[in-house]
Coordinates of C-alpha atoms (C1' of nucleotides) in Angstrom, one line a residue:
Chain A
X1 CA -49.0 0.8 -55.9
X2 CA -45.2 0.3 -54.7
X3 CA -43.3 -2.0 -53.3
X4 CA -41.6 0.1 -50.5
X5 CA -44.4 0.7 -48.4
X6 CA -43.7 0.4 -44.7
X7 CA -44.5 -2.9 -43.4
X8 CA -48.5 -3.0 -42.2
X9 CA -49.4 -4.6 -39.3
X10 CA -53.0 -5.1 -40.7
X11 CA -54.2 -8.7 -40.7
X12 CA -54.6 -8.4 -44.5
X13 CA -51.1 -7.1 -44.9
X14 CA -49.8 -9.7 -42.6
X15 CA -51.6 -12.5 -44.7
X16 CA -50.4 -11.5 -48.0
X17 CA -46.8 -11.4 -46.6
X18 CA -47.0 -15.0 -45.3
X19 CA -48.4 -16.1 -48.5
X20 CA -45.5 -14.8 -50.6
X21 CA -43.0 -16.2 -47.8
X22 CA -44.9 -19.9 -48.1
X23 CA -45.5 -20.0 -51.6
X24 CA -42.4 -18.5 -52.6
X25 CA -41.9 -16.1 -55.6
X26 CA -44.7 -16.8 -58.2
X27 CA -45.8 -15.2 -61.7
X28 CA -49.3 -14.8 -59.8
X29 CA -51.1 -15.7 -56.6
X30 CA -54.2 -17.8 -56.8
X31 CA -56.8 -16.7 -54.1
X32 CA -59.8 -18.5 -53.8
X33 CA -63.2 -18.4 -52.2
X34 CA -66.5 -20.5 -52.7
X35 CA -69.4 -21.6 -51.2
X36 CA -72.6 -23.3 -52.2
X37 CA -75.3 -21.3 -53.4
X38 CA -78.2 -23.8 -51.9
X39 CA -80.2 -20.9 -50.2
X40 CA -79.7 -17.3 -49.8
X41 CA -76.2 -16.2 -49.9
X42 CA -75.9 -14.6 -46.1
X43 CA -73.9 -12.0 -44.9
X44 CA -71.9 -14.6 -42.8
X45 CA -71.0 -16.1 -46.3
X46 CA -69.8 -12.5 -47.3
X47 CA -67.1 -12.5 -44.6
X48 CA -65.4 -15.2 -46.8
X49 CA -65.3 -13.3 -49.8
X50 CA -64.9 -9.8 -48.3
X51 CA -61.6 -11.7 -46.2
X52 CA -60.3 -12.8 -49.5
X53 CA -60.8 -9.4 -51.4
X54 CA -58.9 -7.9 -48.6
X55 CA -56.1 -10.2 -48.8
X56 CA -56.1 -10.1 -52.7
X57 CA -56.0 -6.1 -52.5
X58 CA -52.9 -6.1 -50.2
X59 CA -50.9 -8.5 -52.2
X60 CA -51.9 -6.5 -55.3
X61 CA -50.5 -3.4 -53.4
X62 CA -47.5 -5.2 -52.9
X63 CA -47.1 -5.2 -56.3
X64 CA -48.0 -8.9 -56.7
X65 CA -50.2 -10.1 -59.5
X66 CA -53.7 -12.1 -58.6
X67 CA -56.2 -14.6 -59.7
X68 CA -59.2 -14.2 -57.6
X69 CA -61.4 -17.0 -58.0
X70 CA -64.9 -17.9 -56.6
X71 CA -66.2 -21.1 -56.8
X72 CA -70.1 -21.8 -56.9
X73 CA -70.6 -25.3 -55.5
X74 CA -74.0 -25.6 -57.8
X75 CA -73.5 -29.1 -58.2
X76 CA -74.5 -30.0 -54.4
X77 CA -77.5 -31.8 -53.6
X78 CA -80.8 -30.3 -52.9
X79 CA -81.3 -32.0 -49.4
X80 CA -83.9 -30.0 -47.8
X81 CA -86.8 -27.8 -49.4
X82 CA -86.2 -24.6 -47.5
X83 CA -89.4 -23.6 -45.0
X84 CA -90.0 -20.1 -46.6
X85 CA -90.3 -21.1 -50.2
X86 CA -93.4 -21.4 -52.3
X87 CA -94.5 -24.3 -54.2
X88 CA -93.0 -27.0 -51.4
X89 CA -94.5 -30.1 -53.1
X90 CA -93.0 -29.2 -56.6
X91 CA -89.6 -28.7 -54.7
X92 CA -90.0 -31.8 -53.0
X93 CA -89.9 -33.9 -56.1
X94 CA -86.0 -32.4 -56.8
X95 CA -84.8 -33.6 -53.3
X96 CA -81.3 -35.6 -54.0
X97 CA -81.0 -34.0 -57.3
X98 CA -78.3 -31.1 -57.9
X99 CA -79.4 -27.8 -56.8
X100 CA -78.4 -26.5 -60.5
X101 CA -81.4 -28.4 -61.8
X102 CA -84.1 -27.2 -59.3
X103 CA -86.4 -24.6 -60.8
X104 CA -86.1 -21.0 -59.4
X105 CA -89.9 -20.7 -57.9
X106 CA -89.2 -17.1 -56.9
X107 CA -88.3 -15.7 -60.1
X108 CA -87.5 -16.6 -63.7
X109 CA -84.0 -17.8 -63.4
X110 CA -82.6 -21.0 -65.0
X111 CA -82.3 -22.4 -61.8
X112 CA -82.7 -22.1 -57.8
X113 CA -79.1 -22.2 -57.8
X114 CA -78.4 -19.3 -60.7
X115 CA -80.9 -17.2 -58.8
X116 CA -78.8 -17.2 -55.5
X117 CA -75.8 -16.9 -57.6
X118 CA -77.2 -13.9 -59.6
X119 CA -78.4 -11.9 -56.4
X120 CA -74.9 -11.8 -55.1
X121 CA -72.9 -11.3 -58.3
X122 CA -74.9 -8.3 -59.4
X123 CA -74.1 -7.1 -55.8
X124 CA -70.4 -7.6 -55.2
X125 CA -69.0 -5.3 -57.6
X126 CA -71.1 -2.5 -55.5
X127 CA -68.7 -3.0 -52.8
X128 CA -65.6 -3.3 -54.8
X129 CA -65.3 -7.2 -55.0
X130 CA -64.7 -8.6 -58.3
X131 CA -63.7 -12.2 -58.6
X132 CA -63.7 -14.5 -61.6
X133 CA -66.3 -16.8 -60.9
X134 CA -66.3 -20.7 -61.5
X135 CA -69.7 -22.8 -61.6
X136 CA -68.9 -26.1 -60.6
X137 CA -71.9 -27.8 -61.8
X138 CA -70.6 -26.6 -65.2
X139 CA -67.1 -27.8 -64.6
X140 CA -68.3 -31.5 -63.6
X141 CA -71.1 -31.6 -66.3
X142 CA -68.5 -30.7 -68.7
X143 CA -66.3 -33.7 -67.2
X144 CA -63.5 -31.1 -66.9
X145 CA -62.4 -32.9 -63.4
X146 CA -62.5 -36.4 -65.1
X147 CA -58.6 -36.7 -64.3
X148 CA -59.1 -35.4 -61.0
X149 CA -61.9 -37.8 -60.3
X150 CA -59.7 -40.3 -62.0
X151 CA -56.6 -39.5 -59.5
X152 CA -59.2 -39.8 -56.5
X153 CA -60.5 -43.4 -57.6
X154 CA -56.3 -44.5 -58.2
X155 CA -55.6 -43.3 -54.6
X156 CA -58.9 -45.0 -53.3
X157 CA -57.2 -46.5 -50.3
X158 CA -55.2 -43.5 -49.5
X159 CA -58.0 -41.2 -49.2
X160 CA -60.2 -43.8 -47.3
X161 CA -57.4 -44.3 -44.7
X162 CA -57.2 -40.2 -44.6
X163 CA -60.7 -40.0 -44.2
X164 CA -61.1 -43.1 -41.6
X165 CA -58.2 -41.3 -39.3
X166 CA -60.9 -38.9 -38.4
X167 CA -64.0 -40.9 -38.5
X168 CA -65.7 -42.8 -35.8
X169 CA -66.6 -45.4 -38.1
X170 CA -64.7 -46.5 -40.8
X171 CA -65.9 -46.4 -44.6
X172 CA -66.3 -50.0 -46.3
X173 CA -64.0 -51.6 -48.1
X174 CA -66.2 -51.4 -51.2
X175 CA -66.7 -47.4 -50.8
X176 CA -65.6 -45.6 -53.7
X177 CA -64.5 -41.8 -53.5
X178 CA -67.1 -40.5 -56.0
X179 CA -70.6 -39.8 -56.0
X180 CA -72.9 -40.5 -58.9
X181 CA -76.1 -38.6 -60.1
X182 CA -78.3 -41.0 -61.9
X183 CA -78.0 -40.5 -65.7
X184 CA -82.0 -41.3 -66.0
X185 CA -83.5 -39.5 -62.7
X186 CA -80.7 -37.5 -61.7
X187 CA -80.9 -38.0 -58.3
X188 CA -77.6 -39.1 -56.2
X189 CA -79.5 -42.3 -54.5
X190 CA -77.0 -44.3 -56.3
X191 CA -74.5 -47.0 -55.2
X192 CA -71.2 -47.2 -56.9
X193 CA -70.6 -50.9 -57.8
X194 CA -67.3 -50.8 -59.7
X195 CA -64.7 -48.9 -61.4
X196 CA -62.5 -50.5 -64.1
X197 CA -59.4 -49.0 -63.3
X198 CA -59.5 -46.5 -65.9
X199 CA -62.5 -44.1 -67.0
X200 CA -65.3 -46.4 -66.2
X201 CA -67.5 -46.1 -63.3
X202 CA -70.3 -48.3 -62.5
X203 CA -73.5 -47.7 -60.4
X204 CA -77.3 -48.6 -59.9
X205 CA -79.7 -46.2 -58.9
X206 CA -81.8 -47.0 -55.9
X207 CA -84.4 -44.7 -57.0
X208 CA -85.2 -45.8 -60.8
X209 CA -83.4 -48.8 -60.7
X210 CA -81.0 -47.7 -63.3
X211 CA -78.1 -49.9 -63.8
X212 CA -75.1 -48.7 -66.0
X213 CA -71.5 -47.8 -66.5
X214 CA -70.4 -44.4 -67.5
X215 CA -67.5 -43.0 -68.9
X216 CA -65.6 -40.3 -66.9
X217 CA -64.7 -38.0 -69.6
X218 CA -68.2 -38.0 -71.0
X219 CA -70.7 -38.3 -68.4
X220 CA -72.2 -35.2 -66.7
X221 CA -73.0 -36.9 -63.3
X222 CA -70.0 -37.9 -61.4
X223 CA -68.6 -35.9 -58.8
X224 CA -66.6 -35.8 -55.8
X225 CA -67.5 -35.7 -52.3
X226 CA -67.1 -32.4 -50.6
X227 CA -63.8 -33.3 -48.6
X228 CA -62.2 -34.8 -51.9
X229 CA -63.8 -32.1 -54.1
X230 CA -62.1 -29.2 -52.5
X231 CA -58.3 -30.4 -52.6
X232 CA -58.8 -31.5 -55.9
X233 CA -60.0 -28.1 -56.9
X234 CA -57.0 -26.8 -55.0
X235 CA -54.4 -28.4 -57.4
X236 CA -56.9 -28.0 -60.4
X237 CA -56.9 -24.2 -60.0
X238 CA -53.5 -24.1 -58.3
X239 CA -54.7 -22.7 -55.3
X240 CA -51.9 -20.7 -53.0
X241 CA -54.6 -19.1 -50.3
X242 CA -58.2 -20.1 -49.3
X243 CA -59.6 -19.2 -45.7
X244 CA -62.6 -21.1 -44.2
X245 CA -65.2 -20.9 -41.2
X246 CA -64.6 -22.4 -38.4
X247 CA -66.6 -25.5 -38.7
X248 CA -63.8 -26.3 -41.2
X249 CA -61.2 -25.5 -39.1
X250 CA -60.5 -28.1 -36.6
X251 CA -58.7 -31.5 -36.3
X252 CA -60.7 -33.8 -38.4
X253 CA -62.3 -31.0 -40.0
X254 CA -62.7 -31.3 -43.7
X255 CA -59.6 -28.5 -44.0
X256 CA -57.5 -30.7 -42.2
X257 CA -58.6 -34.1 -44.1
X258 CA -58.4 -32.0 -47.4
X259 CA -54.7 -30.8 -46.6
X260 CA -53.5 -34.4 -46.3
X261 CA -55.6 -35.2 -49.6
X262 CA -54.2 -32.5 -51.6
X263 CA -50.5 -33.3 -50.6
X264 CA -50.3 -36.9 -50.8
X265 CA -53.0 -37.7 -53.8
X266 CA -52.8 -34.7 -56.1
X267 CA -49.3 -33.4 -55.0
X268 CA -50.4 -30.1 -54.1
X269 CA -49.5 -28.1 -50.9
X270 CA -52.6 -26.9 -49.1
X271 CA -53.2 -23.3 -49.5
X272 CA -52.5 -21.0 -47.0
X273 CA -55.7 -20.2 -44.6
X274 CA -57.3 -18.9 -41.8
X275 CA -60.1 -19.2 -39.9
X276 CA -62.9 -16.4 -40.0
X277 CA -65.9 -16.5 -37.1
X278 CA -69.2 -16.2 -37.7
X279 CA -71.3 -12.8 -37.8
X280 CA -74.4 -12.1 -35.9
X281 CA -77.0 -9.2 -36.5
X282 CA -78.3 -7.3 -33.7
X283 CA -81.3 -4.8 -33.8
X284 CA -83.7 -6.5 -36.4
X285 CA -85.9 -8.2 -33.9
X286 CA -89.3 -7.9 -34.5
X287 CA -88.7 -6.8 -38.1
X288 CA -87.4 -9.8 -39.3
X289 CA -88.7 -13.1 -37.9
X290 CA -85.9 -15.5 -37.6
X291 CA -88.4 -18.5 -37.2
X292 CA -89.4 -17.9 -40.8
X293 CA -85.8 -18.8 -41.8
X294 CA -85.2 -15.5 -43.3
X295 CA -81.6 -14.5 -43.4
X296 CA -79.8 -11.1 -43.8
X297 CA -78.2 -10.7 -46.8
X298 CA -75.5 -8.5 -48.2
X299 CA -78.2 -6.3 -50.0
X300 CA -80.0 -6.1 -46.2
X301 CA -76.8 -4.6 -45.1
X302 CA -76.2 -2.3 -47.8
X303 CA -79.7 -0.9 -47.3
X304 CA -78.3 0.8 -44.3
X305 CA -74.3 0.8 -44.7
X306 CA -73.0 2.4 -47.6
X307 CA -70.4 0.1 -49.3
X308 CA -67.4 1.9 -47.8
X309 CA -68.8 1.7 -44.3
X310 CA -69.5 -2.3 -45.0
X311 CA -66.1 -2.9 -46.1
X312 CA -64.7 -0.7 -43.2
X313 CA -66.8 -2.9 -40.8
X314 CA -64.9 -6.1 -42.2
X315 CA -61.5 -4.5 -42.5
X316 CA -61.4 -3.3 -39.1
X317 CA -62.3 -6.3 -37.5
X318 CA -59.5 -9.4 -37.5
X319 CA -61.2 -12.4 -39.1
X320 CA -61.2 -14.5 -36.1
X321 CA -63.4 -12.2 -34.3
X322 CA -67.0 -12.8 -33.6
X323 CA -68.7 -9.4 -34.6
X324 CA -72.6 -8.2 -34.9
X325 CA -74.0 -6.1 -37.8
X326 CA -76.2 -4.1 -36.3
X327 CA -79.2 -2.3 -37.2
X328 CA -80.4 -0.6 -34.2
X329 CA -78.6 2.7 -32.4
X330 CA -75.1 1.1 -32.8
X331 CA -75.9 2.0 -36.7
X332 CA -74.7 5.7 -35.7
X333 CA -71.5 4.9 -34.1
X334 CA -70.4 2.6 -36.8
X335 CA -70.6 5.5 -39.2
X336 CA -69.4 7.9 -36.4
X337 CA -66.2 5.2 -36.4
X338 CA -65.8 5.8 -39.9
X339 CA -65.7 9.2 -40.2
X340 CA -63.3 9.4 -37.5
X341 CA -61.0 7.0 -39.4
X342 CA -61.3 9.1 -42.4
X343 CA -60.5 12.2 -41.0
X344 CA -57.4 10.6 -39.4
X345 CA -56.3 9.4 -42.8
X346 CA -56.6 13.0 -44.1
X347 CA -54.4 14.5 -41.2
X348 CA -51.4 12.6 -41.5
X349 CA -49.4 13.4 -38.1
X350 CA -45.7 14.1 -38.4
X351 CA -43.9 12.8 -35.5
X352 CA -43.1 9.2 -35.4
X353 CA -44.7 7.7 -32.6
X354 CA -48.4 9.4 -33.7
X355 CA -47.3 7.9 -37.1
X356 CA -47.4 4.6 -36.3
X357 CA -51.0 4.9 -34.7
X358 CA -51.9 6.7 -38.2
X359 CA -50.9 3.8 -40.4
X360 CA -53.0 1.4 -39.2
X361 CA -56.1 3.6 -39.4
X362 CA -55.0 4.8 -42.9
X363 CA -54.6 1.3 -43.9
X364 CA -58.1 0.4 -42.7
X365 CA -59.5 3.4 -44.7
X366 CA -57.5 2.3 -47.7
X367 CA -59.1 -1.0 -47.8
X368 CA -62.3 0.2 -47.1
X369 CA -62.7 2.1 -50.4
X370 CA -64.8 0.5 -53.2
X371 CA -62.2 1.9 -55.7
X372 CA -59.1 4.1 -55.3
X373 CA -58.8 5.9 -52.5
X374 CA -60.6 9.7 -52.8
X375 CA -58.5 12.5 -53.0
X376 CA -60.7 14.9 -50.5
X377 CA -62.8 13.6 -47.2
X378 CA -66.1 12.8 -47.7
X379 CA -68.8 15.8 -46.1
X380 CA -68.2 14.6 -42.6
X381 CA -72.2 14.5 -41.2
X382 CA -73.3 12.5 -38.6
X383 CA -76.4 10.1 -39.5
X384 CA -78.3 11.5 -36.4
X385 CA -77.9 15.2 -38.1
X386 CA -78.7 13.4 -41.4
X387 CA -81.8 12.0 -40.7
X388 CA -83.1 14.9 -38.8
X389 CA -82.7 16.8 -42.3
X390 CA -84.1 13.9 -44.1
X391 CA -87.0 13.7 -42.4
X392 CA -87.9 17.5 -42.5
X393 CA -87.2 17.4 -46.2
X394 CA -89.7 14.2 -46.7
X395 CA -86.4 12.0 -47.8
X396 CA -85.8 15.0 -50.5
X397 CA -82.2 14.7 -50.8
X398 CA -81.2 17.5 -52.7
X399 CA -83.1 19.4 -50.6
X400 CA -81.0 18.5 -47.8
X401 CA -77.7 19.1 -49.8
X402 CA -79.2 22.6 -50.9
X403 CA -79.9 23.3 -47.2
X404 CA -76.4 22.4 -46.0
X405 CA -74.9 24.5 -48.8
X406 CA -71.4 23.8 -48.4
X407 CA -71.3 20.3 -49.9
X408 CA -68.3 20.8 -52.6
X409 CA -69.5 18.9 -56.1
X410 CA -66.9 15.9 -55.5
X411 CA -68.9 15.1 -52.2
X412 CA -72.0 15.1 -53.5
X413 CA -72.2 11.4 -54.9
X414 CA -71.0 10.4 -51.6
X415 CA -73.3 12.1 -49.6
X416 CA -76.4 11.0 -51.5
X417 CA -75.2 7.3 -50.8
X418 CA -75.1 7.8 -47.3
X419 CA -78.3 9.7 -47.2
X420 CA -80.2 6.8 -49.0
X421 CA -78.7 4.9 -46.3
X422 CA -79.7 7.0 -43.5
X423 CA -83.3 7.4 -44.7
X424 CA -83.8 3.6 -45.0
X425 CA -82.6 3.3 -41.6
X426 CA -85.0 5.8 -40.2
X427 CA -87.7 4.3 -42.2
X428 CA -87.3 0.8 -41.3
X429 CA -85.1 0.5 -38.2
X430 CA -84.9 3.6 -36.1
X431 CA -86.3 3.9 -32.6
X432 CA -89.7 5.6 -32.4
X433 CA -88.4 8.4 -30.6
X434 CA -86.1 8.9 -33.3
X435 CA -88.8 9.5 -35.9
X436 CA -91.0 12.2 -36.8
X437 CA -92.8 14.0 -39.7
X438 CA -93.5 17.8 -39.7
X439 CA -97.1 18.3 -39.8
X440 CA -99.0 19.8 -43.1
X441 CA -99.1 23.4 -43.4
X442 CA -102.9 22.9 -44.0
X443 CA -103.4 20.5 -40.9
X444 CA -105.9 21.5 -38.8
X445 CA -104.3 23.1 -35.6
X446 CA -104.0 20.6 -32.7
X447 CA -106.0 21.5 -29.9
X448 CA -104.0 23.7 -27.2
X449 CA -104.8 25.3 -24.0
X450 CA -105.4 29.2 -23.9
X451 CA -101.8 29.8 -22.2
X452 CA -100.5 27.0 -24.6
X453 CA -102.1 29.3 -27.4
X454 CA -100.2 32.1 -26.0
X455 CA -97.3 30.6 -25.9
X456 CA -97.3 29.4 -29.3
X457 CA -98.2 33.0 -30.6
X458 CA -95.6 34.4 -28.6
X459 CA -92.8 32.0 -30.2
X460 CA -94.0 33.0 -33.4
X461 CA -93.8 36.4 -32.9
X462 CA -90.1 35.8 -31.5
X463 CA -89.0 34.0 -34.4
X464 CA -90.6 36.5 -36.9
X465 CA -88.7 39.2 -34.7
X466 CA -85.4 37.7 -34.2
X467 CA -84.5 34.4 -35.7
X468 CA -83.0 36.3 -38.9
X469 CA -80.6 38.4 -37.0
X470 CA -79.3 36.1 -34.2
X471 CA -77.3 32.8 -34.3
X472 CA -78.7 30.0 -32.7
X473 CA -77.3 30.7 -29.2
X474 CA -78.3 34.0 -29.0
X475 CA -81.8 33.0 -30.7
X476 CA -82.3 30.5 -28.0
X477 CA -82.4 33.1 -25.0
X478 CA -85.7 34.5 -27.1
X479 CA -87.6 31.1 -27.4
X480 CA -86.7 30.4 -23.4
X481 CA -88.4 34.1 -22.9
X482 CA -91.4 32.7 -24.0
X483 CA -91.8 30.6 -21.3
X484 CA -90.4 33.0 -18.7
X485 CA -92.8 35.7 -19.9
X486 CA -96.0 33.4 -19.6
X487 CA -94.8 31.9 -16.7
X488 CA -94.9 28.1 -17.7
X489 CA -92.2 25.7 -17.0
X490 CA -90.0 25.1 -20.0
X491 CA -90.8 21.3 -19.2
X492 CA -94.2 22.4 -20.4
X493 CA -93.5 24.6 -23.1
X494 CA -91.6 22.4 -24.8
X495 CA -94.1 19.7 -25.6
X496 CA -96.3 22.3 -27.1
X497 CA -94.0 23.3 -29.6
X498 CA -93.2 19.4 -30.6
X499 CA -97.1 18.9 -30.7
X500 CA -97.5 21.5 -32.9
X501 CA -94.8 20.9 -35.3
X502 CA -94.6 17.3 -35.4
X503 CA -97.8 16.0 -33.4
X504 CA -95.3 14.3 -30.8
X505 CA -94.1 15.4 -27.2
X506 CA -90.6 15.2 -28.0
X507 CA -88.4 16.0 -30.6
X508 CA -84.9 17.0 -32.1
X509 CA -83.3 19.4 -29.7
X510 CA -85.5 22.4 -30.2
X511 CA -83.4 25.3 -31.4
X512 CA -81.2 23.7 -33.9
X513 CA -84.5 22.1 -35.0
X514 CA -86.4 25.2 -35.4
X515 CA -83.5 26.8 -37.9
X516 CA -83.7 23.6 -40.1
X517 CA -87.2 24.1 -40.3
X518 CA -86.5 27.6 -41.2
X519 CA -88.9 30.9 -40.7
X520 CA -91.1 30.5 -43.5
X521 CA -92.7 27.1 -42.5
X522 CA -92.5 27.9 -38.8
X523 CA -94.9 30.9 -39.4
X524 CA -97.1 29.0 -41.4
X525 CA -97.6 26.0 -38.6
X526 CA -97.4 27.9 -35.8
X527 CA -99.8 31.0 -37.3
X528 CA -102.9 29.2 -36.8
X529 CA -102.8 29.7 -33.3
Chain B
rG1 C1' -62.7 -37.4 -26.2
rG2 C1' -59.9 -33.8 -29.9
rG3 C1' -59.3 -29.2 -32.0
rC4 C1' -59.6 -23.8 -32.0
rC5 C1' -60.7 -19.2 -29.7
rG6 C1' -60.7 -16.0 -25.8
rU7 C1' -59.8 -13.9 -20.5
rU8 C1' -56.9 -6.5 -20.3
rA9 C1' -60.8 -0.1 -16.5
rG10 C1' -67.6 -1.2 -13.8
rC11 C1' -69.3 -2.3 -19.8
rU12 C1' -67.8 -3.1 -24.8
rC13 C1' -63.0 -4.0 -26.4
rA14 C1' -58.0 -1.9 -29.2
rG15 C1' -53.4 -3.0 -28.0
rC16 C1' -50.6 -8.1 -34.7
rU17 C1' -44.4 -9.8 -35.3
rG18 C1' -41.4 -8.0 -26.5
rG19 C1' -39.6 -1.9 -25.2
rU20 C1' -43.3 3.2 -19.9
rA21 C1' -51.1 -0.3 -20.1
rG22 C1' -55.2 2.2 -24.5
rA23 C1' -60.2 4.1 -26.8
rG24 C1' -65.4 4.5 -26.5
rC25 C1' -69.6 4.1 -22.9
rA26 C1' -70.1 4.3 -17.6
rA27 C1' -68.8 7.0 -12.9
rC28 C1' -67.4 11.4 -10.4
rA29 C1' -66.6 17.1 -10.8
rG30 C1' -67.6 21.7 -13.6
rA31 C1' -70.2 24.6 -17.6
rC32 C1' -74.7 25.6 -20.9
rU33 C1' -82.0 29.2 -18.7
rC34 C1' -80.6 23.7 -23.4
rU35 C1' -85.1 16.3 -24.2
rU36 C1' -83.7 12.2 -29.8
rA37 C1' -78.1 7.3 -25.1
rA38 C1' -78.3 15.9 -25.3
rU39 C1' -73.2 18.7 -25.8
rC40 C1' -68.5 20.8 -24.0
rU41 C1' -64.1 20.9 -20.5
rG42 C1' -61.7 17.8 -16.9
rU43 C1' -60.6 13.8 -13.0
rG44 C1' -60.2 9.0 -11.3
rG45 C1' -60.0 4.0 -12.3
rG46 C1' -56.2 -1.8 -14.4
rU47 C1' -51.8 -7.6 -9.7
rC48 C1' -53.3 -7.6 -18.1
rA49 C1' -57.7 -14.6 -15.6
rA50 C1' -53.7 -17.7 -11.6
rA51 C1' -48.9 -20.1 -11.3
rG52 C1' -44.2 -20.6 -13.3
rG53 C1' -40.5 -20.4 -17.3
rU54 C1' -37.2 -17.7 -21.5
rU55 C1' -35.2 -12.6 -21.6
rC56 C1' -31.9 -6.5 -19.8
rG57 C1' -37.1 -6.1 -20.4
rA58 C1' -43.4 -10.0 -21.1
rA59 C1' -50.4 -8.3 -21.9
rC60 C1' -47.6 -10.4 -26.1
rC61 C1' -43.1 -16.2 -26.2
rC62 C1' -43.0 -21.3 -23.6
rU63 C1' -45.5 -25.0 -19.7
rU64 C1' -49.3 -26.0 -16.6
rU65 C1' -54.0 -24.6 -14.3
rA66 C1' -58.8 -22.4 -14.0
rC67 C1' -63.1 -20.4 -16.6
rG68 C1' -66.0 -19.4 -20.6
rG69 C1' -67.4 -20.0 -25.8
rC70 C1' -67.2 -22.3 -30.7
rU71 C1' -65.9 -26.4 -33.7
rC72 C1' -65.1 -31.8 -35.5
rA73 C1' -66.0 -36.6 -34.9
rC74 C1' -72.9 -38.1 -40.6
rC75 C1' -73.1 -34.6 -44.8
rA76 C1' -71.4 -30.3 -47.3

RNA sequence: GGGCCGUUAGCUCAGCUGGUAGAGCAACAGACUCUUAAUCUGUGGGUCAAAGGUUCGAACCCUUUACGGCUCACCA
């Protein structure tokens, strides 16, 4: 990648420029993201990760070196047992303990947190996101943050003042900027009773009555509350950029206080940031009940959208705009938008005015790719058509490719990935009108009237006589001739044909559909009348 | 109460660093003996929420107002 690319107006590039401008020249820039794995990581959380990834790419495209870190806040407290989990009674005994100690009741991972972490970590490379993971439980339990915690204790009064500025009720005088997991029972139901001015913190546990003084350099149990933890880590890792959800970006919100703490306590200017909006879900009602607490994860999205198209939705939308990920008919449109963007990319205009529009689309296309930008276009095929083909060939992609005939070798993998998504969509989300399956060749004939029998017979004859020698348009006249010769309305004729073929009154546009099914199969299906 | 975001064609929105208002859908007209929101061609359509300001020039920058949404103030 080169430094001399034209100025881009894509938001990722604008933010990259901003980072360089505000943080000055650096050997490398640190971009951070992170969430708590205290539940299934959902697609809304993914927006943060992908947003950082896009900015990271923009920085790298400018020739900068970037460290992309992803912090798992797995030393968070287990506050509530999720409704949709088994073994509720067992899980209840872990309340107030760090989530990294809660067992994985759904699988065989080390812990509840680890299970959630693993699910996402395995999937992120699929969409081209490869951060360096930081596990906060491990860092805290290893006392890596001992100095940061000590610094917070030393600036206890400053921090209290900063937090009080945006609180309705002031923190008490005996407040300490730390929280402690009891050494005996692992719960955070503790009260800090003193600090020796150095590394010693005393506490009593309200659950088990334990009372002791621990050394920050040795204890696994002391951590910082969120609003202090965040700026401490900015300083610890030297974070230059980290976006956050709208819940953080408000006066008095956590980014606001963290900014102050970062500067005054840790001597680190807050990172460049932006606010990203929420993601909503469309077209999944009925399938997944929201009342069960089930959330839509990246894995769910990837069932229906290819990695490129998934990236495309995020790269093509400004972060502070709310948008919906659809599972209904909008899926067709999203794929069409992506294909249009791709065609644009491969058809660079030669006049300046068109070039300006082209550059924006081209940038979105580049950022949508999982790895490097392909040298050739994908096989352009609408999901609508692809799903018809798949249904005729019972989901067998190889036969679809064989039928299409003109798929180039370097397009096969991408087409297969798209077909897998299309097939999932047809099976799980497509409206009933959209789905069909061809009747088996040995199925018993449907019940038809005398004139309908004649119609099907005559259609078979037309197919036998003309299908091979006509193009679709020409052949269509022969099909209409059937209705005309028997003096039945086409509105009555079509449903019979569909019933004989797929057992429904409606189906894909008939002429094209007949060609896809092919002469041999048609004659077998219609031959029994 | 504070903050953030939004208000552009009938609908959904683009328009990102000030330079002749755009797309998709809808509508309308035409074509096709044609049902997966069917396809193709063409047309019409906006006081850019309102008012004021800066500027040679404002949808875009500033101020105020109205309406809508979100968010913070307990925890993360």
